[in-house]
């Protein structure tokens, strides 16, 4: 008897023709792979297309807005379109959320920072935007170049929650200069200044606290400053936050068409 191992070969009668002895992958697995692979490739292509369309749309909107800015306003406007699919939003005729950011905007050469969040923005810019909330950040130096308080003399100062300015009032039949700090409150098309502390400016250059002066100022109620004259028509002031040397103003608008006429318009106070 030979000591060589005996090879066991498959029985040709029990092995199907054209198949190897190794087990083949089940048919359902092959069908699943042939289905999922094209779907995965299609999903990647759709995502890539949406990213490309989003980038193009953001650049196009940014360019259009910059072209429509009034001649006294300059700066780059960055645009971000929110939502899951830009293509789907465009086909529906409206974008859910559009963010505009202009951190280095200038108005008459004066630097400010502006940002806007708009919702319900139509793909057709000739149709109105549903709602928008904007924020303006401005330094004390820029504020003094752009805004004036009627009757105020000298510069406006920004403190911790208050605005300071100088003015003149008729006291006992005589015009008297004074310095006052006031708390600003947003009131739609106006900003109301409620006097808090006041002092009399004397000829010697010193200030004398004067209760009667403050009473005279307070009796007149909050002093209104028209904000609409500095903003496009229909834009309202909804909030003001003042810190030392800096102010942040929140603006709102609804149902407006973002075109050159709107950006160039100016509101008025009744």
Coordinates of C-alpha atoms in Angstrom, one line a residue:
X1 CA 0.0 0.0 0.0
X2 CA 1.4 3.4 -0.9
X3 CA 1.9 6.1 1.8
X4 CA 0.9 8.9 -0.7
X5 CA -2.3 10.9 0.3
X6 CA -5.3 10.2 -1.7
X7 CA -6.9 13.2 -3.5
X8 CA -10.7 13.4 -3.4
X9 CA -12.0 14.9 -6.6
X10 CA -15.5 16.2 -7.0
X11 CA -17.9 14.0 -8.8
X12 CA -18.6 15.4 -12.2
X13 CA -22.1 14.0 -12.0
X14 CA -23.0 16.1 -8.9
X15 CA -21.3 19.4 -10.0
X16 CA -23.3 21.7 -12.3
X17 CA -21.6 22.5 -15.6
X18 CA -19.7 25.8 -15.8
X19 CA -19.5 26.2 -12.0
X20 CA -16.5 26.0 -9.7
X21 CA -16.6 23.9 -6.6
X22 CA -16.4 27.1 -4.5
X23 CA -19.9 28.4 -3.6
X24 CA -21.1 31.3 -5.7
X25 CA -22.5 34.6 -4.2
X26 CA -26.3 34.5 -3.9
X27 CA -28.2 36.0 -6.7
X28 CA -30.1 38.5 -4.4
X29 CA -26.8 39.9 -3.2
X30 CA -25.7 40.6 -6.8
X31 CA -29.0 42.3 -7.5
X32 CA -28.7 44.4 -4.4
X33 CA -25.2 45.6 -5.3
X34 CA -26.2 46.4 -8.8
X35 CA -29.1 48.5 -7.5
X36 CA -27.3 50.3 -4.6
X37 CA -24.1 51.2 -6.5
X38 CA -25.9 53.3 -9.2
X39 CA -28.0 54.9 -6.5
X40 CA -25.0 55.9 -4.5
X41 CA -23.3 57.3 -7.5
X42 CA -26.5 59.3 -8.4
X43 CA -26.7 60.6 -4.8
X44 CA -23.1 61.8 -5.0
X45 CA -23.7 63.5 -8.3
X46 CA -26.9 65.2 -7.0
X47 CA -25.0 66.5 -3.9
X48 CA -22.1 67.7 -6.1
X49 CA -24.5 69.5 -8.4
X50 CA -26.4 71.1 -5.5
X51 CA -23.1 72.4 -4.1
X52 CA -22.1 73.8 -7.4
X53 CA -25.5 75.5 -7.9
X54 CA -25.4 76.9 -4.4
X55 CA -22.0 78.4 -4.9
X56 CA -23.2 79.9 -8.2
X57 CA -26.4 81.3 -6.8
X58 CA -24.7 82.8 -3.8
X59 CA -22.1 84.5 -6.1
X60 CA -24.9 85.7 -8.4
X61 CA -27.0 87.2 -5.6
X62 CA -24.0 88.9 -4.1
X63 CA -23.1 90.5 -7.4
X64 CA -26.6 91.7 -8.0
X65 CA -26.9 93.3 -4.6
X66 CA -23.6 95.0 -4.9
X67 CA -24.6 96.5 -8.2
X68 CA -27.9 97.9 -6.7
X69 CA -26.2 99.6 -3.8
X70 CA -26.6 103.4 -3.7
X71 CA -23.5 105.3 -4.9
X72 CA -22.7 106.4 -1.3
X73 CA -22.6 102.8 -0.1
X74 CA -19.7 100.5 -1.0
X75 CA -18.4 97.1 0.2
X76 CA -18.4 93.4 -0.5
X77 CA -21.6 91.5 0.4
X78 CA -21.2 87.8 1.3
X79 CA -24.2 85.6 0.7
X80 CA -25.1 82.2 2.2
X81 CA -28.3 80.4 1.1
X82 CA -29.6 78.1 3.8
X83 CA -31.8 75.0 3.5
X84 CA -31.1 71.5 2.4
X85 CA -31.3 71.7 -1.4
X86 CA -30.8 74.9 -3.3
X87 CA -32.1 73.2 -6.5
X88 CA -35.3 72.1 -4.8
X89 CA -35.8 75.5 -3.3
X90 CA -35.2 77.2 -6.7
X91 CA -37.8 74.9 -8.3
X92 CA -40.3 75.7 -5.6
X93 CA -39.8 79.4 -6.4
X94 CA -38.5 80.5 -3.0
X95 CA -35.5 80.2 -0.8
X96 CA -36.1 79.4 2.9
X97 CA -33.3 81.5 4.4
X98 CA -30.7 83.8 2.9
X99 CA -28.0 85.4 5.0
X100 CA -26.1 88.6 3.9
X101 CA -23.0 89.7 5.6
X102 CA -21.0 93.0 4.9
X103 CA -18.5 93.3 7.7
X104 CA -16.6 96.2 6.0
X105 CA -19.3 98.3 4.5
X106 CA -18.8 102.1 4.1
X107 CA -21.5 104.7 4.0
X108 CA -20.3 108.1 2.7
X109 CA -16.8 106.7 3.4
X110 CA -17.7 105.9 7.0
X111 CA -17.1 102.3 8.1
X112 CA -20.0 100.2 9.5
X113 CA -20.8 96.5 9.8
X114 CA -24.1 95.1 8.5
X115 CA -25.7 91.7 8.3
X116 CA -29.2 90.6 7.2
X117 CA -31.2 87.4 7.6
X118 CA -34.1 87.1 5.2
X119 CA -36.7 84.4 5.0
X120 CA -39.1 83.6 2.2
X121 CA -36.8 85.0 -0.5
X122 CA -38.3 84.6 -4.0
X123 CA -36.1 83.2 -6.7
X124 CA -37.5 86.0 -8.9
X125 CA -36.1 89.2 -7.3
X126 CA -39.0 91.2 -8.8
X127 CA -41.3 89.6 -6.1
X128 CA -41.3 90.7 -2.5
X129 CA -39.3 89.1 0.3
X130 CA -41.5 87.9 3.2
X131 CA -39.4 89.0 6.2
X132 CA -35.9 90.3 7.0
X133 CA -34.0 91.2 10.1
X134 CA -30.8 93.2 9.9
X135 CA -28.1 94.3 12.3
X136 CA -26.0 97.4 12.0
X137 CA -22.9 97.7 14.2
X138 CA -21.4 101.2 14.4
X139 CA -18.6 102.9 16.3
X140 CA -19.0 106.2 18.1
X141 CA -16.8 107.9 15.6
X142 CA -18.9 106.6 12.7
X143 CA -22.1 107.4 14.4
X144 CA -21.1 111.1 14.7
X145 CA -20.3 111.3 11.0
X146 CA -23.7 109.8 10.0
X147 CA -26.3 110.8 12.6
X148 CA -27.2 114.1 14.2
X149 CA -29.6 114.7 17.1
X150 CA -31.7 117.8 16.4
X151 CA -30.6 120.6 18.7
X152 CA -27.5 118.8 20.0
X153 CA -24.1 120.4 19.9
X154 CA -20.8 118.7 19.8
X155 CA -20.3 114.9 19.5
X156 CA -22.6 112.1 20.6
X157 CA -21.0 109.8 23.2
X158 CA -21.8 106.2 23.7
X159 CA -21.7 104.8 27.2
X160 CA -22.9 101.7 29.1
X161 CA -26.5 101.6 27.9
X162 CA -26.7 105.4 27.5
X163 CA -26.1 108.1 24.9
X164 CA -24.6 111.4 25.9
X165 CA -24.9 114.7 24.1
X166 CA -25.0 118.5 24.6
X167 CA -27.9 120.9 23.9
X168 CA -29.7 124.0 24.8
X169 CA -32.9 124.7 26.7
X170 CA -34.9 127.8 27.7
X171 CA -34.7 128.0 31.4
X172 CA -36.3 131.0 33.3
X173 CA -36.5 132.8 29.9
X174 CA -32.8 132.3 29.1
X175 CA -31.2 129.8 26.8
X176 CA -29.0 127.5 28.8
X177 CA -26.5 125.0 27.6
X178 CA -26.6 121.5 29.2
X179 CA -25.1 118.1 29.0
X180 CA -27.4 115.1 29.3
X181 CA -27.2 111.3 29.2
X182 CA -30.3 109.5 27.8
X183 CA -31.4 105.9 27.4
X184 CA -32.3 105.1 23.7
X185 CA -35.4 103.0 22.9
X186 CA -36.4 101.7 19.5
X187 CA -39.8 102.9 18.4
X188 CA -40.3 101.9 14.8
X189 CA -39.4 104.8 12.6
X190 CA -37.9 106.8 15.5
X191 CA -35.5 106.4 18.4
X192 CA -36.7 107.7 21.7
X193 CA -34.2 109.3 24.0
X194 CA -35.3 109.3 27.7
X195 CA -33.1 111.8 29.7
X196 CA -31.5 110.3 32.8
X197 CA -28.9 112.7 34.2
X198 CA -28.3 116.3 33.2
X199 CA -25.9 119.1 34.2
X200 CA -25.7 122.8 33.4
X201 CA -22.8 124.1 31.4
X202 CA -21.5 127.2 33.1
X203 CA -19.3 129.9 31.7
X204 CA -16.5 128.8 33.9
X205 CA -16.3 125.5 32.1
X206 CA -17.6 123.5 35.1
X207 CA -20.8 121.6 35.3
X208 CA -23.4 122.1 38.0
X209 CA -26.0 119.4 38.7
X210 CA -29.4 121.0 38.3
X211 CA -32.5 119.1 39.4
X212 CA -34.7 121.7 37.7
X213 CA -33.0 121.3 34.4
X214 CA -33.5 117.5 34.5
X215 CA -37.1 118.1 35.5
X216 CA -37.6 120.4 32.5
X217 CA -36.1 117.9 30.1
X218 CA -38.1 115.0 31.6
X219 CA -41.4 116.9 31.5
X220 CA -41.1 117.1 27.8
X221 CA -41.0 113.3 27.7
X222 CA -38.7 111.1 25.6
X223 CA -37.1 113.1 22.8
X224 CA -37.8 111.5 19.4
X225 CA -35.0 111.2 16.8
X226 CA -36.2 110.3 13.3
X227 CA -34.4 107.1 12.3
X228 CA -36.4 106.5 9.1
X229 CA -34.6 109.3 7.3
X230 CA -31.4 107.2 7.3
X231 CA -33.1 103.9 6.2
X232 CA -34.9 102.5 3.1
X233 CA -38.6 103.1 3.2
X234 CA -40.4 100.5 5.3
X235 CA -37.5 99.6 7.4
X236 CA -38.1 99.9 11.2
X237 CA -35.8 100.0 14.2
X238 CA -36.7 97.1 16.6
X239 CA -33.9 97.2 19.1
X240 CA -30.8 99.3 20.2
X241 CA -28.0 98.0 22.3
X242 CA -25.4 100.6 23.4
X243 CA -22.0 99.8 25.0
X244 CA -19.0 102.1 25.6
X245 CA -18.0 103.5 22.2
X246 CA -20.2 101.2 20.2
X247 CA -23.9 100.7 19.2
X248 CA -25.8 97.8 17.6
X249 CA -29.1 98.5 15.9
X250 CA -31.6 95.8 14.9
X251 CA -33.8 96.5 11.9
X252 CA -36.8 94.7 10.5
X253 CA -38.8 94.9 7.2
X254 CA -41.4 92.7 5.5
X255 CA -43.0 92.5 2.1
X256 CA -40.4 94.5 0.2
X257 CA -38.8 94.0 -3.2
X258 CA -35.0 94.0 -3.0
X259 CA -34.3 96.3 -6.0
X260 CA -32.4 99.5 -6.6
X261 CA -35.5 101.6 -5.9
X262 CA -35.9 100.1 -2.5
X263 CA -32.2 100.4 -1.6
X264 CA -32.1 104.1 -2.7
X265 CA -35.3 105.1 -1.0
X266 CA -35.5 106.9 2.3
X267 CA -38.3 106.8 4.9
X268 CA -39.8 109.6 6.8
X269 CA -41.4 110.2 10.2
X270 CA -44.9 111.3 10.7

